[in-house]
Coordinates of C-alpha atoms and ligand atoms in Angstrom, one line a residue:
M27 CA 22.8 -49.9 4.6
G28 CA 23.1 -53.5 5.9
M29 CA 24.9 -56.3 4.1
Q30 CA 22.7 -58.1 1.6
E31 CA 22.7 -61.8 1.9
F32 CA 23.4 -63.7 -1.2
F33 CA 21.0 -66.4 -2.6
Q34 CA 21.3 -68.1 -5.9
Q35 CA 18.0 -68.5 -7.7
G36 CA 17.3 -72.1 -8.5
P37 CA 16.6 -73.4 -12.0
V38 CA 13.1 -73.3 -13.4
L39 CA 12.1 -75.6 -16.3
G40 CA 9.1 -75.2 -18.6
N41 CA 6.7 -77.6 -20.3
P42 CA 9.0 -80.3 -21.9
F43 CA 7.1 -80.0 -25.2
A44 CA 6.7 -76.2 -25.4
A45 CA 10.3 -75.7 -24.3
D46 CA 11.9 -78.1 -26.7
P47 CA 12.3 -76.5 -30.2
L48 CA 14.3 -79.4 -31.4
L49 CA 11.6 -82.0 -30.7
Q50 CA 9.0 -79.7 -32.3
A51 CA 11.2 -79.1 -35.4
F52 CA 11.9 -82.8 -35.7
L53 CA 8.1 -83.5 -35.7
R54 CA 7.5 -80.8 -38.3
W55 CA 10.3 -82.3 -40.4
R56 CA 9.2 -85.9 -40.3
L57 CA 5.4 -86.0 -39.7
P58 CA 2.8 -85.3 -42.4
A59 CA 1.3 -81.9 -41.6
D60 CA -2.2 -83.3 -40.7
L61 CA -0.7 -85.8 -38.2
Q62 CA 1.5 -83.2 -36.7
E63 CA -1.5 -81.0 -36.1
T64 CA -3.4 -83.9 -34.6
L65 CA -0.6 -84.9 -32.2
A66 CA 0.8 -81.5 -31.1
P67 CA -2.1 -80.5 -28.6
G68 CA -1.9 -84.0 -27.0
L69 CA 1.9 -83.7 -26.5
L70 CA 1.5 -80.2 -25.1
A71 CA -1.1 -81.4 -22.6
F72 CA 1.0 -84.4 -21.7
G73 CA 3.9 -82.0 -21.1
Q74 CA 1.7 -80.0 -18.7
R75 CA 0.8 -83.3 -16.9
V76 CA 4.5 -84.0 -16.5
I77 CA 5.0 -80.7 -14.7
D78 CA 1.8 -80.8 -12.7
E79 CA 1.8 -84.5 -11.6
V80 CA 4.8 -86.5 -12.7
Q81 CA 7.5 -84.3 -11.3
G82 CA 6.1 -84.5 -7.8
L83 CA 5.4 -88.2 -8.0
G84 CA 8.9 -88.9 -9.3
R85 CA 10.4 -87.0 -6.3
Q86 CA 8.2 -88.9 -3.9
A87 CA 9.0 -92.2 -5.4
E88 CA 12.7 -91.4 -5.1
A89 CA 12.3 -90.5 -1.5
H90 CA 10.4 -93.7 -0.6
P91 CA 12.3 -96.5 -2.2
P92 CA 10.9 -100.1 -2.3
R93 CA 11.3 -102.3 0.7
H94 CA 11.7 -106.1 0.9
I95 CA 9.6 -107.7 3.6
P96 CA 10.8 -111.3 3.8
F97 CA 8.6 -112.5 6.7
D98 CA 5.3 -111.7 8.2
P99 CA 5.2 -110.8 12.0
W100 CA 4.7 -114.5 12.9
G101 CA 7.6 -115.9 10.9
A102 CA 6.0 -117.0 7.7
R103 CA 8.0 -116.3 4.6
I104 CA 6.0 -113.8 2.5
D105 CA 8.7 -112.0 0.4
Q106 CA 6.7 -108.9 -0.3
I107 CA 8.1 -105.9 -2.1
E108 CA 6.4 -102.7 -0.9
V109 CA 6.5 -99.8 -3.3
S110 CA 5.3 -96.2 -2.7
G111 CA 1.9 -94.9 -3.6
A112 CA 3.8 -92.4 -5.9
W113 CA 5.3 -95.4 -7.9
K114 CA 1.9 -96.9 -8.3
R115 CA 0.5 -93.5 -9.6
L116 CA 3.3 -93.4 -12.1
Q117 CA 2.0 -96.7 -13.4
D118 CA -1.6 -95.4 -13.6
I119 CA -0.5 -92.4 -15.6
S120 CA 1.6 -94.6 -17.9
A121 CA -1.5 -96.6 -18.7
Q122 CA -3.8 -93.6 -19.2
E123 CA -1.3 -91.9 -21.4
G124 CA -0.8 -95.0 -23.5
L125 CA 2.9 -95.0 -23.0
V126 CA 3.1 -98.6 -24.2
A127 CA -0.3 -99.0 -26.0
I128 CA 0.3 -96.2 -28.6
A129 CA 3.0 -98.3 -30.3
Y130 CA 0.7 -101.3 -30.7
K131 CA -2.6 -99.7 -31.5
R132 CA -0.7 -98.1 -34.4
A133 CA -3.3 -95.3 -34.8
D134 CA -0.6 -93.1 -36.2
G135 CA 0.6 -95.8 -38.7
S136 CA 4.3 -96.0 -39.1
F137 CA 4.7 -92.9 -36.9
S138 CA 3.3 -94.6 -33.9
R139 CA 6.7 -95.3 -32.5
L140 CA 7.8 -91.6 -33.0
H141 CA 4.6 -90.6 -31.1
Q142 CA 5.2 -93.1 -28.3
F143 CA 8.8 -92.2 -27.9
S144 CA 8.2 -88.5 -27.9
R145 CA 6.0 -89.0 -24.9
L146 CA 8.5 -91.2 -23.1
Y147 CA 11.2 -88.7 -23.9
M148 CA 9.2 -86.0 -22.1
F149 CA 8.2 -88.3 -19.2
H150 CA 11.5 -89.9 -18.4
P151 CA 13.6 -87.4 -16.5
D152 CA 10.8 -86.8 -14.0
A153 CA 9.5 -90.3 -13.7
A154 CA 12.1 -91.8 -11.3
W155 CA 13.0 -94.5 -13.9
F156 CA 9.4 -95.9 -14.0
T157 CA 10.5 -96.0 -17.7
C158 CA 12.4 -99.2 -16.9
P159 CA 9.3 -101.2 -16.3
L160 CA 7.7 -99.5 -19.3
A161 CA 10.7 -100.5 -21.5
M162 CA 10.4 -104.1 -20.2
T163 CA 6.7 -104.1 -20.8
D164 CA 7.1 -102.8 -24.3
G165 CA 9.8 -105.5 -25.0
A166 CA 7.6 -108.2 -23.6
A167 CA 4.6 -107.1 -25.7
R168 CA 6.8 -107.2 -28.8
A169 CA 8.2 -110.6 -28.0
L170 CA 4.6 -112.0 -27.4
E171 CA 3.3 -110.3 -30.5
L172 CA 6.0 -112.0 -32.6
H173 CA 6.4 -115.4 -30.8
G174 CA 3.4 -115.9 -28.4
D175 CA 0.6 -118.4 -29.0
E176 CA -3.1 -117.4 -28.9
Y177 CA -3.3 -118.2 -25.2
L178 CA -0.5 -115.8 -24.3
K179 CA -1.8 -113.1 -26.6
D180 CA -5.3 -113.3 -25.0
R181 CA -4.0 -113.7 -21.5
A182 CA -1.1 -111.2 -21.3
L183 CA -1.1 -108.8 -24.3
S184 CA -4.5 -107.3 -23.4
H185 CA -3.1 -106.3 -20.0
L186 CA 0.2 -105.0 -21.3
L187 CA -1.6 -102.8 -23.9
S188 CA -4.4 -101.6 -21.7
R189 CA -5.1 -97.9 -21.0
D190 CA -7.2 -98.8 -18.0
P191 CA -5.0 -98.5 -14.8
D192 CA -7.0 -101.3 -13.2
R193 CA -6.1 -103.7 -16.0
F194 CA -2.7 -102.5 -17.0
W195 CA 0.3 -104.8 -16.2
T196 CA 3.9 -104.1 -16.4
A197 CA 6.3 -106.9 -17.3
G198 CA 9.6 -108.0 -15.8
Q199 CA 12.6 -109.4 -17.8
W200 CA 14.8 -112.0 -16.1
M201 CA 17.8 -112.6 -18.3
T202 CA 20.8 -112.1 -16.0
E203 CA 22.2 -115.0 -13.9
R204 CA 25.3 -115.4 -11.8
A205 CA 27.3 -117.2 -14.5
G206 CA 25.4 -115.8 -17.5
G207 CA 25.7 -112.0 -17.2
S208 CA 26.6 -110.6 -20.6
D209 CA 27.2 -114.2 -21.8
V210 CA 23.5 -115.3 -21.5
S211 CA 24.4 -118.7 -23.1
R212 CA 25.6 -119.7 -19.7
T213 CA 22.1 -119.5 -18.2
E214 CA 21.7 -122.3 -15.6
T215 CA 18.0 -122.3 -14.9
A216 CA 16.4 -125.6 -15.7
A217 CA 12.9 -126.1 -17.1
R218 CA 11.2 -129.4 -16.2
K219 CA 8.0 -130.6 -17.7
H220 CA 5.1 -130.2 -15.3
G221 CA 1.6 -131.1 -16.3
T222 CA 0.9 -129.3 -19.5
G223 CA 3.5 -126.6 -18.8
Y224 CA 6.9 -126.3 -17.2
A225 CA 8.4 -125.7 -13.8
L226 CA 11.5 -123.5 -13.5
H227 CA 14.4 -124.1 -11.1
G228 CA 17.3 -121.6 -10.8
T229 CA 18.5 -118.3 -9.6
K230 CA 18.0 -115.0 -11.4
W231 CA 20.6 -112.5 -10.3
F232 CA 19.2 -109.2 -11.6
T233 CA 15.4 -108.8 -12.1
S234 CA 14.1 -105.3 -12.5
A235 CA 10.5 -104.3 -12.2
T236 CA 10.0 -107.3 -9.9
T237 CA 6.6 -106.2 -8.7
S238 CA 5.2 -106.8 -12.2
P239 CA 2.6 -109.6 -12.5
M240 CA 4.4 -111.3 -15.4
A241 CA 7.9 -111.8 -16.7
L242 CA 9.8 -113.3 -19.6
T243 CA 12.8 -115.4 -18.9
L244 CA 15.2 -118.1 -20.3
A245 CA 15.7 -121.6 -19.1
R246 CA 17.1 -124.9 -20.5
M247 CA 14.8 -127.8 -21.0
E248 CA 16.0 -131.3 -19.9
G249 CA 18.0 -132.8 -22.7
A250 CA 18.5 -129.5 -24.5
G251 CA 22.0 -128.8 -25.8
A252 CA 24.5 -126.4 -24.4
G253 CA 24.8 -122.7 -25.5
S254 CA 22.1 -120.3 -26.3
A255 CA 20.4 -122.3 -28.9
G256 CA 19.5 -124.8 -26.2
L257 CA 17.7 -122.1 -24.1
S258 CA 14.0 -121.6 -24.5
L259 CA 11.9 -118.5 -23.8
F260 CA 9.3 -118.7 -21.0
Y261 CA 6.4 -116.7 -19.7
V262 CA 5.9 -116.6 -16.0
E263 CA 3.1 -115.2 -13.9
L264 CA 4.5 -114.3 -10.5
F265 CA 1.4 -114.4 -8.2
D266 CA -1.4 -116.8 -7.5
D267 CA -5.0 -115.7 -7.1
A268 CA -4.4 -115.0 -3.4
G269 CA -1.5 -112.7 -4.3
R270 CA 1.2 -115.1 -3.1
L271 CA 4.4 -115.6 -5.1
R272 CA 4.3 -118.9 -7.1
N273 CA 7.3 -120.8 -5.8
I274 CA 9.6 -117.8 -6.0
R275 CA 11.9 -116.7 -3.2
I276 CA 13.3 -113.2 -3.1
N277 CA 16.8 -113.2 -1.7
R278 CA 17.1 -109.5 -1.5
L279 CA 16.6 -106.2 -3.3
K280 CA 19.8 -104.9 -4.9
E281 CA 21.4 -101.8 -3.3
K282 CA 22.1 -99.9 -6.4
L283 CA 24.1 -96.7 -7.0
G284 CA 21.0 -95.1 -8.6
T285 CA 17.5 -95.9 -9.9
H286 CA 16.5 -95.9 -6.2
A287 CA 12.7 -96.0 -6.8
L288 CA 13.0 -99.0 -9.0
P289 CA 12.8 -102.5 -7.3
T290 CA 15.6 -104.8 -8.6
A291 CA 15.8 -108.1 -7.0
E292 CA 17.6 -111.4 -6.8
L293 CA 15.2 -114.3 -7.2
V294 CA 15.3 -118.1 -6.6
L295 CA 12.9 -120.1 -8.8
E296 CA 11.8 -123.2 -6.9
G297 CA 9.5 -124.9 -9.4
T298 CA 7.9 -121.7 -10.7
P299 CA 5.1 -122.6 -13.2
A300 CA 6.0 -121.3 -16.7
H301 CA 4.5 -121.3 -20.2
L302 CA 6.8 -121.9 -23.3
V303 CA 6.9 -118.9 -25.7
G304 CA 7.1 -120.1 -29.3
E305 CA 8.9 -123.3 -30.2
R306 CA 11.4 -124.8 -27.9
G307 CA 15.0 -123.6 -28.3
H308 CA 16.7 -120.5 -29.7
G309 CA 15.6 -118.5 -26.6
V310 CA 18.2 -115.8 -27.1
R311 CA 17.2 -115.2 -30.7
K312 CA 13.6 -114.8 -29.5
M313 CA 14.6 -112.6 -26.5
S314 CA 16.4 -110.3 -29.0
S315 CA 13.1 -108.9 -30.1
L316 CA 12.7 -107.7 -26.5
F317 CA 16.2 -106.4 -25.9
N318 CA 16.6 -104.7 -29.3
L319 CA 13.5 -102.7 -28.3
T320 CA 14.7 -101.9 -24.7
R321 CA 18.0 -100.8 -26.3
I322 CA 16.1 -98.2 -28.3
H323 CA 14.3 -97.1 -25.0
N324 CA 17.7 -96.7 -23.5
S325 CA 18.8 -94.4 -26.3
V326 CA 15.6 -92.3 -25.9
Y327 CA 16.3 -92.0 -22.1
A328 CA 19.9 -91.1 -22.8
V329 CA 18.9 -88.1 -24.9
S330 CA 16.2 -87.3 -22.5
F331 CA 18.6 -87.0 -19.6
M332 CA 21.0 -85.1 -21.8
R333 CA 18.3 -82.6 -22.6
R334 CA 17.4 -82.2 -18.9
A335 CA 21.0 -81.7 -17.8
L336 CA 21.7 -79.2 -20.5
A337 CA 18.5 -77.3 -19.8
L338 CA 19.5 -77.1 -16.1
A339 CA 23.1 -76.0 -17.0
K340 CA 21.9 -73.3 -19.4
E341 CA 19.3 -72.0 -17.1
Y342 CA 21.8 -71.7 -14.3
A343 CA 24.4 -70.1 -16.6
S344 CA 21.8 -67.5 -17.6
K345 CA 21.5 -66.3 -14.0
R346 CA 24.8 -67.1 -12.3
Q347 CA 27.2 -64.2 -12.0
A348 CA 31.0 -64.6 -12.0
S349 CA 33.8 -62.1 -12.8
G350 CA 31.1 -59.4 -13.3
R351 CA 29.4 -61.3 -16.0
N352 CA 26.7 -64.0 -16.5
L353 CA 28.3 -67.5 -16.9
M354 CA 26.5 -67.5 -20.2
D355 CA 28.8 -64.7 -21.4
L356 CA 32.1 -66.2 -20.4
P357 CA 33.9 -67.5 -23.5
A358 CA 35.2 -70.7 -21.9
H359 CA 31.8 -71.6 -20.6
V360 CA 30.1 -70.8 -24.0
E361 CA 32.5 -73.3 -25.5
T362 CA 31.6 -76.0 -23.0
L363 CA 27.9 -75.5 -23.2
S364 CA 27.8 -75.3 -27.0
E365 CA 29.8 -78.5 -27.2
M366 CA 27.2 -80.1 -25.0
Q367 CA 24.4 -78.7 -27.1
V368 CA 25.8 -80.0 -30.3
E369 CA 26.4 -83.5 -28.8
W370 CA 22.8 -83.6 -27.5
E371 CA 21.3 -82.5 -30.8
G372 CA 23.4 -85.2 -32.7
C373 CA 22.3 -87.9 -30.3
F374 CA 18.7 -86.8 -30.5
H375 CA 18.7 -87.1 -34.3
L376 CA 20.3 -90.5 -34.3
T377 CA 17.8 -91.8 -31.7
F378 CA 14.7 -90.3 -33.2
H379 CA 15.6 -91.4 -36.6
L380 CA 15.8 -94.9 -35.1
T381 CA 12.2 -94.6 -33.8
L382 CA 11.1 -93.8 -37.4
L383 CA 12.9 -96.9 -38.8
L384 CA 11.3 -99.0 -36.0
G385 CA 7.9 -97.6 -36.8
R386 CA 8.2 -98.4 -40.5
E387 CA 9.5 -101.9 -39.8
E388 CA 6.5 -102.7 -37.5
A389 CA 4.0 -101.2 -39.9
G390 CA 5.5 -103.3 -42.7
E391 CA 6.6 -100.2 -44.6
S392 CA 10.4 -100.4 -44.5
A393 CA 12.0 -99.3 -47.7
E394 CA 14.9 -101.4 -49.1
G395 CA 17.8 -101.5 -46.7
E396 CA 15.9 -100.0 -43.8
S397 CA 15.6 -103.2 -41.8
A398 CA 19.3 -103.7 -42.0
L399 CA 19.8 -100.1 -40.9
L400 CA 17.6 -100.6 -38.0
R401 CA 19.5 -103.7 -37.0
L402 CA 22.8 -102.0 -37.2
L403 CA 21.9 -98.6 -35.6
T404 CA 20.1 -100.2 -32.6
P405 CA 23.3 -101.3 -30.8
V406 CA 25.2 -98.3 -32.2
A407 CA 22.8 -95.8 -30.8
K408 CA 22.5 -97.5 -27.5
L409 CA 26.3 -97.6 -26.9
Y410 CA 27.0 -94.2 -28.3
T411 CA 24.2 -92.2 -26.6
A412 CA 24.7 -93.9 -23.3
K413 CA 28.4 -92.9 -23.2
R414 CA 27.8 -89.4 -24.3
A415 CA 25.0 -88.9 -21.8
V416 CA 27.4 -89.9 -19.0
W417 CA 29.9 -87.3 -20.3
L418 CA 27.3 -84.6 -20.8
V419 CA 25.6 -85.0 -17.4
A420 CA 29.0 -85.0 -15.7
E421 CA 29.8 -81.7 -17.5
A422 CA 26.5 -80.2 -16.5
M423 CA 27.1 -81.3 -12.9
E424 CA 30.5 -79.6 -12.9
S425 CA 29.0 -76.4 -14.4
F426 CA 27.0 -76.0 -11.1
G427 CA 30.2 -76.0 -9.1
G428 CA 29.7 -77.3 -5.5
A429 CA 25.9 -77.0 -5.8
G430 CA 25.9 -79.8 -8.4
Y431 CA 27.5 -82.1 -5.8
V432 CA 24.8 -81.4 -3.3
E433 CA 22.0 -84.0 -3.0
D434 CA 18.9 -81.8 -2.7
T435 CA 19.6 -80.0 -6.0
G436 CA 18.6 -83.4 -7.6
I437 CA 21.7 -83.2 -9.8
P438 CA 23.6 -86.1 -8.0
A439 CA 20.5 -88.3 -8.6
L440 CA 20.5 -87.4 -12.2
M441 CA 24.2 -88.3 -12.5
R442 CA 23.6 -91.7 -10.7
D443 CA 20.6 -92.5 -12.9
T444 CA 22.5 -91.7 -16.0
L445 CA 25.4 -94.0 -15.1
V446 CA 23.2 -97.0 -15.5
L447 CA 22.7 -96.3 -19.2
P448 CA 25.9 -97.9 -20.5
I449 CA 25.5 -100.9 -18.1
W450 CA 22.0 -102.4 -18.4
E451 CA 20.7 -103.9 -21.6
G452 CA 24.3 -104.6 -22.8
T453 CA 27.5 -102.9 -21.9
T454 CA 29.5 -100.9 -24.5
N455 CA 31.8 -103.6 -25.5
V456 CA 29.0 -106.3 -25.6
L457 CA 27.1 -104.0 -27.9
A458 CA 30.2 -103.4 -30.0
M459 CA 30.3 -107.2 -30.5
D460 CA 26.6 -107.0 -31.5
V461 CA 27.6 -104.4 -34.2
L462 CA 30.1 -106.9 -35.6
R463 CA 27.3 -109.6 -35.5
A464 CA 24.9 -107.3 -37.3
M465 CA 27.5 -106.7 -40.0
E466 CA 28.7 -110.2 -40.4
K467 CA 25.4 -112.1 -40.1
D468 CA 23.0 -109.6 -41.5
G469 CA 25.1 -107.7 -44.0
T470 CA 24.1 -104.4 -42.6
F471 CA 27.2 -102.3 -43.5
E472 CA 26.6 -101.8 -47.2
P473 CA 23.0 -100.6 -46.7
F474 CA 24.3 -98.2 -44.1
A475 CA 26.9 -96.8 -46.4
E476 CA 24.4 -96.5 -49.2
D477 CA 21.9 -94.8 -47.0
I478 CA 24.5 -92.1 -46.0
S479 CA 25.4 -91.5 -49.6
Q480 CA 21.7 -91.0 -50.5
R481 CA 21.2 -88.7 -47.6
L482 CA 24.2 -86.5 -48.4
R483 CA 23.0 -86.2 -52.0
K484 CA 19.9 -84.4 -50.6
V485 CA 22.0 -81.7 -48.8
K486 CA 21.9 -78.4 -50.6
G487 CA 23.7 -75.1 -50.2
E488 CA 27.3 -74.0 -50.5
A489 CA 27.7 -73.4 -46.8
L490 CA 27.3 -77.1 -46.0
A491 CA 29.4 -78.4 -48.9
E492 CA 32.7 -78.7 -46.9
S493 CA 30.9 -80.6 -44.2
V494 CA 29.3 -83.0 -46.7
R495 CA 32.8 -83.6 -48.0
R496 CA 34.1 -84.4 -44.5
V497 CA 31.4 -87.0 -43.9
R498 CA 32.1 -88.6 -47.3
K499 CA 35.7 -88.8 -46.5
A500 CA 35.1 -90.3 -43.0
L501 CA 32.8 -92.9 -44.5
E502 CA 35.5 -93.9 -47.0
G503 CA 37.9 -94.3 -44.1
L504 CA 35.3 -96.5 -42.3
Q505 CA 34.8 -98.6 -45.4
D506 CA 38.6 -99.2 -45.6
V507 CA 38.6 -100.4 -42.0
R508 CA 35.6 -102.5 -42.6
K509 CA 37.4 -104.3 -45.5
R510 CA 40.3 -105.1 -43.2
M511 CA 37.8 -106.4 -40.5
D512 CA 36.3 -108.8 -43.0
G513 CA 39.5 -110.9 -42.9
T514 CA 40.2 -113.9 -40.8
D515 CA 41.7 -112.1 -37.7
S516 CA 38.7 -111.9 -35.5
D517 CA 40.8 -110.5 -32.6
Y518 CA 41.5 -107.5 -34.9
S519 CA 37.8 -106.9 -35.5
E520 CA 37.0 -107.2 -31.9
A521 CA 39.8 -104.8 -30.8
M522 CA 38.5 -102.3 -33.5
A523 CA 34.8 -102.8 -32.7
R524 CA 34.2 -100.1 -30.1
G525 CA 36.0 -97.4 -32.1
F526 CA 34.3 -98.6 -35.3
A527 CA 30.8 -98.4 -33.7
F528 CA 31.6 -94.8 -32.5
G529 CA 32.6 -94.0 -36.1
V530 CA 29.3 -95.4 -37.4
A531 CA 27.4 -93.3 -34.9
R532 CA 29.3 -90.1 -35.6
I533 CA 29.2 -90.4 -39.4
Y534 CA 25.6 -91.2 -39.4
I535 CA 24.8 -88.3 -37.1
G536 CA 26.8 -86.0 -39.4
A537 CA 24.6 -87.0 -42.4
L538 CA 21.4 -86.6 -40.4
L539 CA 22.4 -83.1 -39.1
L540 CA 23.3 -82.0 -42.6
E541 CA 20.1 -83.2 -44.0
F542 CA 18.1 -81.5 -41.2
A543 CA 20.0 -78.2 -41.7
S544 CA 19.4 -78.3 -45.4
W545 CA 15.7 -78.9 -44.8
M546 CA 15.5 -76.1 -42.2
A547 CA 17.1 -73.7 -44.6
T548 CA 14.4 -74.4 -47.3
D549 CA 11.2 -75.7 -45.7
G550 CA 11.7 -75.7 -42.0
L551 CA 10.5 -72.4 -40.8
P552 CA 7.4 -72.6 -38.6
G553 CA 4.5 -70.8 -40.4
G554 CA 6.9 -69.8 -43.2
G555 CA 8.2 -66.8 -41.2
H556 CA 11.8 -65.6 -40.7
S557 CA 13.9 -67.0 -38.0
A558 CA 17.5 -67.7 -37.0
A559 CA 16.7 -71.4 -36.7
P560 CA 18.0 -72.5 -40.1
L561 CA 21.3 -70.7 -39.5
R562 CA 21.5 -72.4 -36.1
S563 CA 20.9 -75.8 -37.5
S564 CA 23.6 -75.3 -40.1
A565 CA 26.0 -74.1 -37.4
V566 CA 25.3 -77.3 -35.4
A567 CA 25.8 -79.5 -38.4
M568 CA 29.1 -77.8 -39.4
R569 CA 30.4 -77.9 -35.8
W570 CA 29.6 -81.6 -35.7
C571 CA 31.4 -82.3 -38.9
R572 CA 34.5 -80.3 -38.0
E573 CA 35.2 -82.7 -35.1
P574 CA 36.9 -86.0 -35.9
L575 CA 34.1 -88.3 -37.2
A576 CA 35.8 -91.6 -37.0
P577 CA 39.1 -91.5 -35.1
L578 CA 40.0 -95.2 -35.3
P579 CA 43.2 -96.4 -33.5
E580 CA 44.9 -99.1 -35.5
T581 CA 44.7 -102.3 -33.6
D582 CA 46.9 -104.6 -35.6
L583 CA 48.9 -107.4 -34.0
A584 CA 51.8 -105.1 -32.9
H585 CA 49.3 -102.7 -31.3
R586 CA 47.6 -105.5 -29.4
R587 CA 50.9 -106.9 -28.2
V588 CA 51.7 -103.6 -26.6
S589 CA 48.2 -103.4 -25.1
G590 CA 48.9 -106.7 -23.5
D591 CA 52.3 -105.5 -22.2
I592 CA 50.7 -102.4 -20.8
L593 CA 48.4 -104.5 -18.7
R594 CA 51.0 -106.8 -17.4
E595 CA 52.4 -105.3 -14.3
K596 CA 56.1 -105.5 -13.9
A597 CA 57.9 -105.2 -10.5
Ligands
UCC611 O1 21.4 -107.5 -16.5 C1 20.9 -106.5 -16.6 C2 20.8 -105.6 -15.5 C3 22.1 -105.2 -14.9 C4 22.1 -103.8 -14.2 C5 20.8 -103.5 -13.7 C6 20.7 -102.2 -13.0 C7 19.4 -101.9 -12.6 C8 18.5 -101.7 -13.7 C9 18.3 -100.3 -14.0 C10 17.3 -100.0 -15.0 C11 17.4 -98.6 -15.3 S1 20.2 -105.9 -18.0 C12 20.4 -107.3 -19.2 C13 21.7 -107.1 -19.8 N1 22.0 -108.2 -20.6 C14 22.0 -108.1 -22.0 O2 21.6 -107.1 -22.5 C15 22.6 -109.2 -22.7 C16 23.9 -108.8 -23.2 N2 24.5 -109.8 -24.1 C17 24.3 -109.9 -25.4 O3 23.6 -109.0 -25.9 C18 24.9 -111.0 -26.1 O4 25.3 -110.4 -27.4 C19 24.0 -112.1 -26.4 C20 23.5 -112.7 -25.1 C21 22.8 -111.8 -27.3 C22 24.9 -113.2 -27.1 O5 24.2 -114.4 -27.2 P1 24.9 -115.7 -27.8 O6 23.8 -116.7 -27.9 O7 26.1 -116.0 -27.1 O8 25.3 -115.2 -29.3 P2 24.8 -115.7 -30.7 O9 25.0 -117.2 -30.8 O10 25.5 -114.9 -31.7 O11 23.3 -115.4 -30.8 C23 22.2 -116.3 -30.7 C24 21.2 -115.9 -31.7 C25 21.7 -115.8 -33.1 O12 20.7 -116.1 -34.0 P3 20.6 -117.5 -34.7 O13 20.2 -118.5 -33.7 O14 19.6 -117.3 -35.8 O15 22.0 -117.8 -35.3 C26 22.0 -114.3 -33.2 O16 22.0 -113.8 -34.5 O17 20.6 -114.7 -31.4 C27 20.7 -113.8 -32.4 N3 21.0 -112.4 -31.9 C28 20.4 -111.3 -32.3 N4 19.4 -111.2 -33.2 C29 21.9 -112.1 -30.9 N5 21.8 -110.8 -30.7 C30 20.9 -110.3 -31.5 C31 20.4 -109.0 -31.7 N6 20.8 -107.9 -31.0 N7 19.4 -108.9 -32.7 C32 19.0 -109.9 -33.4

């Protein structure tokens, strides 16, 4: 008998709706029965479209990245960005599937956001980050809905919310400048009065989705004060009727670590016509309606990537043999995978709970304290899920051994595309500062603590009692730290902020997982049948609560002095 050659079978993934019991159970939990029945077939069909069309298009878009063409053959400056046909098809599918429109049509009432984000969650890992333009488009639609005049609503919103691929527009967002990165108040772009509108002059250092027909951006009017209150929000249309850029120069496309299909450019505005959005001034405050929304998109994409990485790792472990056993049967590997699973489920609950809060806010149906909770949990979820996604995807990559490090498995691209999550739309520490802002300016901590207490009161069953006690205790610890942060030492609060935000996330997730497990044990069985699912949900919740929920290092003055010493290099 000849030697048999060894081949490893590659991973096979199913329909992202049919193969996701957590998403299905969450929808059963939160949606009214009739709405759930209405939505499920559409979600299943969309899942099939993701497999049949989106997967292939995403791969093609990734293989044919955008190209900057600065000049025509005869030397004229044209600054075109060429994108692949696959990228354009992803845009058409986004329009047809209502990936932005669903949220604004509000046919599903306060559940419209849950519906929209369920689709984006299934679409994202195969869509080569076309979800970046969609996030920007959604944010721009919200900003225009809240602050735009009738002209802008007529002109732009109808395109942003269209389901007709020929009418659908995506939108760009140009917030980042050379001086004003995270500190947007240092924006240097000037807005000069020009006819009935304005002309913008300045450089935008990072602009994503730059092939979009419109963008929202910030600029300072002549005579306006310093700081972010002196900035105004502007609407820009990039192209004239002949398709030429309107006084915009493209310096170059960024060569990024990942997100290779997505055009991200440096722009110089040389008198670009612009339309003021809302009253003059307070541009950052207005822009926050955009970036608070894109931060929720970011959380959805983080859990979406986590799900993909975990599905790949589990599928591989079920086939791969080592030491005479499947990886899935090796105790060390079981520990690693189950830790990843629990982390993903926790992040999923936090994020999808946020989509419910957002939906209720936009439908005008928020209960008392829920707007505050939405304000606080938006930066918390963004910073927490992004960090945990980076950790989880790196673990998944490692679980493939050398294969995970090889390009054509697609896993390196998944890792690169995940690494952007903690960076764009606010880095971890910038968001931790936003958590402080949300507590200090908007008084969000007390409604948060009250919400947890109410949620824990709903948890039934002896098996979960110890976990409930742990969450309560961790919340008390967080309340103590919060009291100390309320003092005058702002350096103390800032030094505590990241750990504090992680604590908020982990404690809130603990409460959500317990509430879900309790529901699963009583009402959660599909069709009322018997299943191991309730037991599983309880195990996940208990495992979550057994880990430290808010490990907060004390950052008093002595601690910070040492931190400073550690950083000062001595010869
Ligand atoms: O740059 C980017 C891309 C980089 C990487 C690209 C890779 C390729 C793309 C891949 C795609 C997949 S993305 C953009 C990143 N930039 C940000 O997200 C900005 C980060 N910085 C912040 O979030 C800061 O916290 C600022 C800019 C918001 C801070 O602004 P200020 O003006 O210094 O701070 P203030 O004075 O506290 O806030 C001004 C006003 C206040 O309201 P009023 O005027 O009423 O007092 C705040 O309460 O804005 C209000 N405000 C908010 N309101 C500030 N933040 C918020 C908020 N989150 N929600 C509500």
